[in-house]
Amino acid sequence: MKVSKGRSFLFRIPEGEEILSFINEFAKRHNIFIGTVYAIGTLKNPKIGYFKEDRRQYKIMELKGTYELVSLMGNISIKDGEPFAHIHVALGDSDGSLYGGHLVEGEVFVAEVFIQELLGEPLERKPQKNGLALWDAEE
Ligand code: ZN
């Protein structure tokens, strides 16, 4: 699918906000239907998921404490008629060890976010046989 660049947004999420719902609300508020998301910062008590192919559902890992948000990257597309952010994270502990996975939730201590809006045909997530909601835009 061919896209072109739209608006760019650079902002900080206030301390205490839940990062995933904040990004989803931001996308809705600014009518961002396709885009890419990047962030760095610090998260508290993040929950991340690992998709278990055999069980067709996410195993959720609840991390306790404060973690460096070493890298957050994801995309925005449409799910159930609304902007939906799909985000993966790498989280670092005080020893520098990394945990990674599909972001389920996390409380913001610091989050510096860059969102690049993309313009093109509607890109929608639809339920698949494998249990995931994916794009039809295969190449
Ligand atoms: Zn994922």
Short mmCIF file of N, CA and C and ligand atoms in Angstrom, two decimals:
data_model
loop_
_atom_site.label_atom_id
_atom_site.label_comp_id
_atom_site.label_asym_id
_atom_site.label_seq_id
_atom_site.Cartn_x
_atom_site.Cartn_y
_atom_site.Cartn_z
N MET A 1 0.83 -1.19 0.00
CA MET A 1 0.00 0.00 0.00
C MET A 1 0.87 1.25 0.00
N LYS A 2 0.58 2.17 -0.89
CA LYS A 2 1.39 3.38 -1.00
C LYS A 2 0.82 4.45 -0.08
N VAL A 3 1.70 5.07 0.70
CA VAL A 3 1.27 6.16 1.59
C VAL A 3 2.18 7.36 1.38
N SER A 4 1.71 8.52 1.80
CA SER A 4 2.55 9.71 1.79
C SER A 4 2.53 10.33 3.18
N LYS A 5 3.50 11.19 3.44
CA LYS A 5 3.61 11.78 4.77
C LYS A 5 2.53 12.83 5.01
N GLY A 6 1.94 12.78 6.18
CA GLY A 6 1.00 13.81 6.60
C GLY A 6 1.63 14.68 7.67
N ARG A 7 0.89 14.97 8.72
CA ARG A 7 1.39 15.83 9.80
C ARG A 7 2.35 15.04 10.70
N SER A 8 3.25 15.76 11.35
CA SER A 8 4.15 15.16 12.33
C SER A 8 3.85 15.76 13.70
N PHE A 9 3.89 14.94 14.72
CA PHE A 9 3.59 15.41 16.09
C PHE A 9 4.72 14.98 17.02
N LEU A 10 5.20 15.91 17.82
CA LEU A 10 6.22 15.62 18.83
C LEU A 10 5.69 16.17 20.14
N PHE A 11 5.55 15.32 21.15
CA PHE A 11 4.96 15.80 22.40
C PHE A 11 5.37 14.89 23.57
N ARG A 12 5.09 15.38 24.75
CA ARG A 12 5.37 14.62 25.97
C ARG A 12 4.05 14.26 26.63
N ILE A 13 3.95 13.03 27.10
CA ILE A 13 2.73 12.59 27.81
C ILE A 13 2.91 12.90 29.29
N PRO A 14 1.89 13.51 29.94
CA PRO A 14 2.03 13.85 31.36
C PRO A 14 2.23 12.61 32.24
N GLU A 15 2.98 12.82 33.33
CA GLU A 15 3.23 11.75 34.30
C GLU A 15 1.90 11.22 34.83
N GLY A 16 1.83 9.91 34.99
CA GLY A 16 0.65 9.28 35.58
C GLY A 16 -0.35 8.77 34.55
N GLU A 17 -0.24 9.23 33.31
CA GLU A 17 -1.17 8.76 32.27
C GLU A 17 -0.83 7.32 31.86
N GLU A 18 -1.82 6.60 31.40
CA GLU A 18 -1.58 5.26 30.84
C GLU A 18 -1.20 5.46 29.38
N ILE A 19 -0.03 4.97 28.99
CA ILE A 19 0.56 5.37 27.71
C ILE A 19 -0.25 4.90 26.49
N LEU A 20 -0.74 3.68 26.49
CA LEU A 20 -1.42 3.16 25.30
C LEU A 20 -2.75 3.87 25.06
N SER A 21 -3.53 4.06 26.13
CA SER A 21 -4.81 4.74 25.93
C SER A 21 -4.59 6.21 25.58
N PHE A 22 -3.51 6.82 26.11
CA PHE A 22 -3.22 8.22 25.76
C PHE A 22 -2.93 8.34 24.27
N ILE A 23 -2.10 7.42 23.74
CA ILE A 23 -1.76 7.46 22.31
C ILE A 23 -3.01 7.21 21.45
N ASN A 24 -3.84 6.27 21.86
CA ASN A 24 -5.09 6.02 21.12
C ASN A 24 -6.01 7.25 21.14
N GLU A 25 -6.14 7.88 22.29
CA GLU A 25 -6.98 9.09 22.40
C GLU A 25 -6.39 10.23 21.57
N PHE A 26 -5.06 10.36 21.58
CA PHE A 26 -4.39 11.40 20.81
C PHE A 26 -4.70 11.20 19.32
N ALA A 27 -4.61 9.96 18.85
CA ALA A 27 -4.88 9.67 17.44
C ALA A 27 -6.33 10.00 17.09
N LYS A 28 -7.25 9.67 17.98
CA LYS A 28 -8.66 9.98 17.74
C LYS A 28 -8.88 11.49 17.70
N ARG A 29 -8.29 12.20 18.67
CA ARG A 29 -8.47 13.65 18.79
C ARG A 29 -7.95 14.37 17.56
N HIS A 30 -6.87 13.84 16.95
CA HIS A 30 -6.25 14.51 15.80
C HIS A 30 -6.59 13.82 14.47
N ASN A 31 -7.54 12.88 14.52
CA ASN A 31 -7.96 12.17 13.30
C ASN A 31 -6.78 11.58 12.53
N ILE A 32 -5.92 10.87 13.26
CA ILE A 32 -4.79 10.16 12.63
C ILE A 32 -5.24 8.71 12.40
N PHE A 33 -5.47 8.34 11.15
CA PHE A 33 -5.99 7.01 10.84
C PHE A 33 -4.91 6.03 10.38
N ILE A 34 -3.80 6.58 9.86
CA ILE A 34 -2.64 5.75 9.54
C ILE A 34 -1.42 6.51 10.04
N GLY A 35 -0.47 5.80 10.64
CA GLY A 35 0.72 6.50 11.11
C GLY A 35 1.73 5.57 11.73
N THR A 36 2.87 6.15 12.07
CA THR A 36 3.89 5.43 12.83
C THR A 36 4.10 6.14 14.15
N VAL A 37 4.48 5.37 15.18
CA VAL A 37 4.66 5.91 16.52
C VAL A 37 6.02 5.49 17.05
N TYR A 38 6.74 6.43 17.65
CA TYR A 38 8.01 6.14 18.31
C TYR A 38 8.02 6.87 19.64
N ALA A 39 8.65 6.29 20.65
CA ALA A 39 8.80 7.00 21.92
C ALA A 39 9.97 6.45 22.71
N ILE A 40 10.46 7.30 23.62
CA ILE A 40 11.41 6.87 24.64
C ILE A 40 10.96 7.51 25.95
N GLY A 41 11.46 6.99 27.07
CA GLY A 41 11.09 7.56 28.36
C GLY A 41 11.26 6.55 29.47
N THR A 42 10.32 6.58 30.42
CA THR A 42 10.34 5.68 31.58
C THR A 42 8.91 5.26 31.89
N LEU A 43 8.69 3.97 32.10
CA LEU A 43 7.36 3.47 32.42
C LEU A 43 7.36 2.77 33.78
N LYS A 44 6.22 2.84 34.44
CA LYS A 44 6.04 2.13 35.71
C LYS A 44 5.08 0.97 35.53
N ASN A 45 5.40 -0.15 36.16
CA ASN A 45 4.54 -1.34 36.17
C ASN A 45 3.96 -1.69 34.80
N PRO A 46 4.83 -1.77 33.77
CA PRO A 46 4.30 -2.06 32.43
C PRO A 46 3.83 -3.50 32.31
N LYS A 47 2.82 -3.68 31.46
CA LYS A 47 2.36 -5.03 31.11
C LYS A 47 2.63 -5.24 29.63
N ILE A 48 3.29 -6.38 29.32
CA ILE A 48 3.58 -6.68 27.92
C ILE A 48 3.07 -8.08 27.60
N GLY A 49 2.79 -8.30 26.33
CA GLY A 49 2.23 -9.57 25.91
C GLY A 49 3.14 -10.30 24.93
N TYR A 50 2.99 -11.63 24.95
CA TYR A 50 3.67 -12.51 23.99
C TYR A 50 2.58 -13.37 23.38
N PHE A 51 2.44 -13.31 22.04
CA PHE A 51 1.35 -14.05 21.41
C PHE A 51 1.68 -15.54 21.32
N LYS A 52 0.91 -16.36 22.03
CA LYS A 52 1.13 -17.81 21.99
C LYS A 52 0.31 -18.36 20.83
N GLU A 53 1.06 -18.73 19.80
CA GLU A 53 0.44 -19.16 18.55
C GLU A 53 -0.49 -20.35 18.76
N ASP A 54 -0.04 -21.32 19.59
CA ASP A 54 -0.83 -22.54 19.79
C ASP A 54 -2.15 -22.25 20.52
N ARG A 55 -2.13 -21.28 21.45
CA ARG A 55 -3.34 -20.97 22.22
C ARG A 55 -4.12 -19.80 21.59
N ARG A 56 -3.52 -19.17 20.60
CA ARG A 56 -4.13 -18.03 19.89
C ARG A 56 -4.56 -16.91 20.83
N GLN A 57 -3.71 -16.71 21.83
CA GLN A 57 -3.95 -15.56 22.71
C GLN A 57 -2.64 -15.10 23.33
N TYR A 58 -2.68 -13.89 23.89
CA TYR A 58 -1.48 -13.32 24.48
C TYR A 58 -1.26 -13.85 25.89
N LYS A 59 0.01 -14.20 26.15
CA LYS A 59 0.43 -14.42 27.53
C LYS A 59 0.83 -13.03 28.03
N ILE A 60 0.29 -12.61 29.16
CA ILE A 60 0.57 -11.26 29.67
C ILE A 60 1.62 -11.34 30.77
N MET A 61 2.66 -10.50 30.64
CA MET A 61 3.69 -10.42 31.68
C MET A 61 3.57 -9.08 32.38
N GLU A 62 3.40 -9.12 33.70
CA GLU A 62 3.27 -7.89 34.48
C GLU A 62 4.60 -7.59 35.14
N LEU A 63 5.25 -6.53 34.70
CA LEU A 63 6.54 -6.15 35.27
C LEU A 63 6.31 -5.15 36.40
N LYS A 64 6.93 -5.40 37.53
CA LYS A 64 6.74 -4.51 38.68
C LYS A 64 7.91 -3.54 38.78
N GLY A 65 7.60 -2.27 39.04
CA GLY A 65 8.64 -1.28 39.24
C GLY A 65 8.79 -0.35 38.05
N THR A 66 9.96 0.31 38.00
CA THR A 66 10.21 1.35 37.02
C THR A 66 11.20 0.85 35.97
N TYR A 67 10.87 1.04 34.72
CA TYR A 67 11.69 0.54 33.60
C TYR A 67 11.99 1.66 32.62
N GLU A 68 13.22 1.67 32.12
CA GLU A 68 13.55 2.57 31.01
C GLU A 68 12.73 2.13 29.80
N LEU A 69 12.06 3.09 29.18
CA LEU A 69 11.42 2.80 27.91
C LEU A 69 12.50 3.02 26.85
N VAL A 70 13.27 1.95 26.63
CA VAL A 70 14.44 2.03 25.75
C VAL A 70 14.00 2.31 24.31
N SER A 71 12.91 1.66 23.94
CA SER A 71 12.40 1.85 22.59
C SER A 71 10.93 1.48 22.54
N LEU A 72 10.16 2.34 21.94
CA LEU A 72 8.75 2.05 21.66
C LEU A 72 8.56 2.31 20.19
N MET A 73 8.04 1.31 19.48
CA MET A 73 7.67 1.59 18.09
C MET A 73 6.38 0.87 17.73
N GLY A 74 5.65 1.50 16.86
CA GLY A 74 4.37 0.92 16.49
C GLY A 74 3.74 1.63 15.33
N ASN A 75 2.49 1.27 15.09
CA ASN A 75 1.76 1.89 13.99
C ASN A 75 0.32 2.16 14.40
N ILE A 76 -0.30 3.00 13.60
CA ILE A 76 -1.71 3.33 13.82
C ILE A 76 -2.46 2.95 12.56
N SER A 77 -3.56 2.23 12.73
CA SER A 77 -4.45 1.94 11.61
C SER A 77 -5.87 1.90 12.19
N ILE A 78 -6.82 1.40 11.41
CA ILE A 78 -8.21 1.43 11.86
C ILE A 78 -8.63 0.06 12.36
N LYS A 79 -9.27 0.05 13.53
CA LYS A 79 -9.86 -1.19 14.04
C LYS A 79 -11.23 -0.82 14.61
N ASP A 80 -12.23 -1.55 14.21
CA ASP A 80 -13.61 -1.28 14.64
C ASP A 80 -14.00 0.19 14.38
N GLY A 81 -13.54 0.72 13.25
CA GLY A 81 -13.93 2.07 12.84
C GLY A 81 -13.19 3.21 13.50
N GLU A 82 -12.22 2.89 14.38
CA GLU A 82 -11.50 3.95 15.10
C GLU A 82 -9.99 3.77 14.98
N PRO A 83 -9.22 4.88 15.14
CA PRO A 83 -7.76 4.73 15.14
C PRO A 83 -7.32 3.78 16.25
N PHE A 84 -6.37 2.90 15.90
CA PHE A 84 -5.92 1.87 16.84
C PHE A 84 -4.40 1.77 16.75
N ALA A 85 -3.73 1.94 17.90
CA ALA A 85 -2.26 1.87 17.94
C ALA A 85 -1.81 0.47 18.31
N HIS A 86 -0.95 -0.13 17.48
CA HIS A 86 -0.32 -1.42 17.76
C HIS A 86 1.14 -1.12 18.08
N ILE A 87 1.55 -1.41 19.32
CA ILE A 87 2.83 -0.94 19.82
C ILE A 87 3.65 -2.05 20.46
N HIS A 88 4.94 -2.09 20.15
CA HIS A 88 5.88 -2.99 20.81
C HIS A 88 6.91 -2.17 21.57
N VAL A 89 7.41 -2.73 22.67
CA VAL A 89 8.37 -2.00 23.50
C VAL A 89 9.57 -2.85 23.90
N ALA A 90 10.69 -2.16 24.12
CA ALA A 90 11.84 -2.75 24.80
C ALA A 90 12.00 -1.97 26.09
N LEU A 91 12.02 -2.70 27.23
CA LEU A 91 12.06 -2.08 28.56
C LEU A 91 13.31 -2.54 29.28
N GLY A 92 14.05 -1.59 29.85
CA GLY A 92 15.30 -1.91 30.51
C GLY A 92 15.19 -1.80 32.02
N ASP A 93 15.78 -2.77 32.74
CA ASP A 93 15.79 -2.69 34.21
C ASP A 93 17.09 -2.05 34.70
N SER A 94 17.27 -2.00 36.03
CA SER A 94 18.42 -1.28 36.60
C SER A 94 19.76 -1.95 36.30
N ASP A 95 19.74 -3.20 35.84
CA ASP A 95 20.97 -3.88 35.42
C ASP A 95 21.22 -3.73 33.93
N GLY A 96 20.30 -3.09 33.24
CA GLY A 96 20.45 -2.95 31.80
C GLY A 96 19.89 -4.12 31.02
N SER A 97 19.26 -5.04 31.71
CA SER A 97 18.62 -6.17 31.01
C SER A 97 17.34 -5.69 30.36
N LEU A 98 17.02 -6.31 29.23
CA LEU A 98 15.83 -5.90 28.48
C LEU A 98 14.72 -6.92 28.57
N TYR A 99 13.50 -6.39 28.64
CA TYR A 99 12.28 -7.18 28.46
C TYR A 99 11.59 -6.59 27.24
N GLY A 100 10.96 -7.42 26.47
CA GLY A 100 10.30 -6.88 25.30
C GLY A 100 9.03 -7.60 24.98
N GLY A 101 8.15 -6.89 24.27
CA GLY A 101 6.92 -7.52 23.83
C GLY A 101 5.90 -6.51 23.34
N HIS A 102 4.69 -7.01 23.22
CA HIS A 102 3.53 -6.26 22.73
C HIS A 102 3.00 -5.43 23.91
N LEU A 103 2.95 -4.12 23.75
CA LEU A 103 2.53 -3.26 24.86
C LEU A 103 1.06 -3.44 25.17
N VAL A 104 0.78 -3.76 26.43
CA VAL A 104 -0.61 -3.90 26.89
C VAL A 104 -1.01 -2.66 27.68
N GLU A 105 -0.15 -2.24 28.63
CA GLU A 105 -0.36 -0.97 29.32
C GLU A 105 0.89 -0.60 30.09
N GLY A 106 0.96 0.67 30.48
CA GLY A 106 2.09 1.14 31.27
C GLY A 106 1.81 2.54 31.76
N GLU A 107 2.20 2.80 33.02
CA GLU A 107 2.00 4.14 33.57
C GLU A 107 3.20 5.00 33.20
N VAL A 108 2.92 6.17 32.68
CA VAL A 108 3.99 7.07 32.25
C VAL A 108 4.67 7.73 33.45
N PHE A 109 6.01 7.63 33.49
CA PHE A 109 6.79 8.54 34.35
C PHE A 109 7.28 9.64 33.42
N VAL A 110 7.91 9.23 32.31
CA VAL A 110 8.27 10.16 31.24
C VAL A 110 7.97 9.47 29.91
N ALA A 111 7.40 10.20 28.97
CA ALA A 111 7.24 9.64 27.62
C ALA A 111 7.34 10.76 26.60
N GLU A 112 8.37 10.68 25.78
CA GLU A 112 8.58 11.64 24.68
C GLU A 112 8.22 10.91 23.40
N VAL A 113 7.18 11.41 22.74
CA VAL A 113 6.54 10.67 21.65
C VAL A 113 6.68 11.41 20.32
N PHE A 114 6.92 10.64 19.26
CA PHE A 114 6.87 11.17 17.90
C PHE A 114 5.85 10.35 17.12
N ILE A 115 4.89 11.04 16.53
CA ILE A 115 3.91 10.37 15.67
C ILE A 115 3.99 10.98 14.28
N GLN A 116 4.13 10.12 13.29
CA GLN A 116 4.11 10.56 11.89
C GLN A 116 2.80 10.09 11.27
N GLU A 117 1.95 11.03 10.94
CA GLU A 117 0.72 10.67 10.23
C GLU A 117 1.06 10.28 8.81
N LEU A 118 0.36 9.26 8.30
CA LEU A 118 0.54 8.85 6.90
C LEU A 118 -0.81 8.95 6.20
N LEU A 119 -0.77 9.28 4.94
CA LEU A 119 -2.00 9.47 4.17
C LEU A 119 -2.06 8.43 3.06
N GLY A 120 -3.21 7.83 2.90
CA GLY A 120 -3.39 6.82 1.86
C GLY A 120 -4.78 6.22 1.98
N GLU A 121 -4.95 5.05 1.35
CA GLU A 121 -6.25 4.38 1.46
C GLU A 121 -6.47 3.94 2.91
N PRO A 122 -7.72 3.75 3.32
CA PRO A 122 -7.97 3.26 4.68
C PRO A 122 -7.26 1.92 4.92
N LEU A 123 -6.60 1.82 6.03
CA LEU A 123 -5.86 0.60 6.39
C LEU A 123 -6.53 0.03 7.64
N GLU A 124 -7.19 -1.10 7.47
CA GLU A 124 -8.03 -1.61 8.55
C GLU A 124 -7.58 -2.98 9.05
N ARG A 125 -7.68 -3.17 10.38
CA ARG A 125 -7.40 -4.48 10.98
C ARG A 125 -8.67 -5.31 11.00
N LYS A 126 -8.54 -6.56 10.52
CA LYS A 126 -9.70 -7.44 10.53
C LYS A 126 -9.32 -8.78 11.15
N PRO A 127 -10.25 -9.39 11.90
CA PRO A 127 -9.94 -10.67 12.56
C PRO A 127 -9.51 -11.74 11.56
N GLN A 128 -8.45 -12.47 11.91
CA GLN A 128 -7.92 -13.54 11.06
C GLN A 128 -8.10 -14.89 11.76
N LYS A 129 -7.91 -15.97 10.99
CA LYS A 129 -8.05 -17.32 11.55
C LYS A 129 -7.05 -17.58 12.67
N ASN A 130 -5.89 -16.91 12.62
CA ASN A 130 -4.85 -17.16 13.63
C ASN A 130 -5.14 -16.47 14.96
N GLY A 131 -6.28 -15.78 15.07
CA GLY A 131 -6.62 -15.14 16.34
C GLY A 131 -6.21 -13.69 16.42
N LEU A 132 -5.45 -13.21 15.42
CA LEU A 132 -5.00 -11.82 15.43
C LEU A 132 -5.85 -10.97 14.49
N ALA A 133 -5.88 -9.68 14.75
CA ALA A 133 -6.57 -8.74 13.84
C ALA A 133 -5.49 -8.07 13.00
N LEU A 134 -5.46 -8.42 11.71
CA LEU A 134 -4.36 -7.97 10.84
C LEU A 134 -4.87 -7.20 9.63
N TRP A 135 -3.93 -6.55 8.93
CA TRP A 135 -4.23 -5.82 7.71
C TRP A 135 -4.43 -6.79 6.54
N ASP A 136 -5.22 -6.36 5.59
CA ASP A 136 -5.33 -7.11 4.33
C ASP A 136 -4.20 -6.73 3.37
N ALA A 137 -3.47 -5.69 3.70
CA ALA A 137 -2.48 -5.11 2.79
C ALA A 137 -1.20 -5.96 2.70
N GLU A 138 -1.33 -7.23 2.29
CA GLU A 138 -0.14 -8.06 2.10
C GLU A 138 0.48 -7.74 0.76
N GLU A 139 1.83 -7.81 0.69
CA GLU A 139 2.52 -7.56 -0.58
C GLU A 139 3.35 -8.78 -0.92
ZN ZN B 1 1.94 -6.87 18.77
#
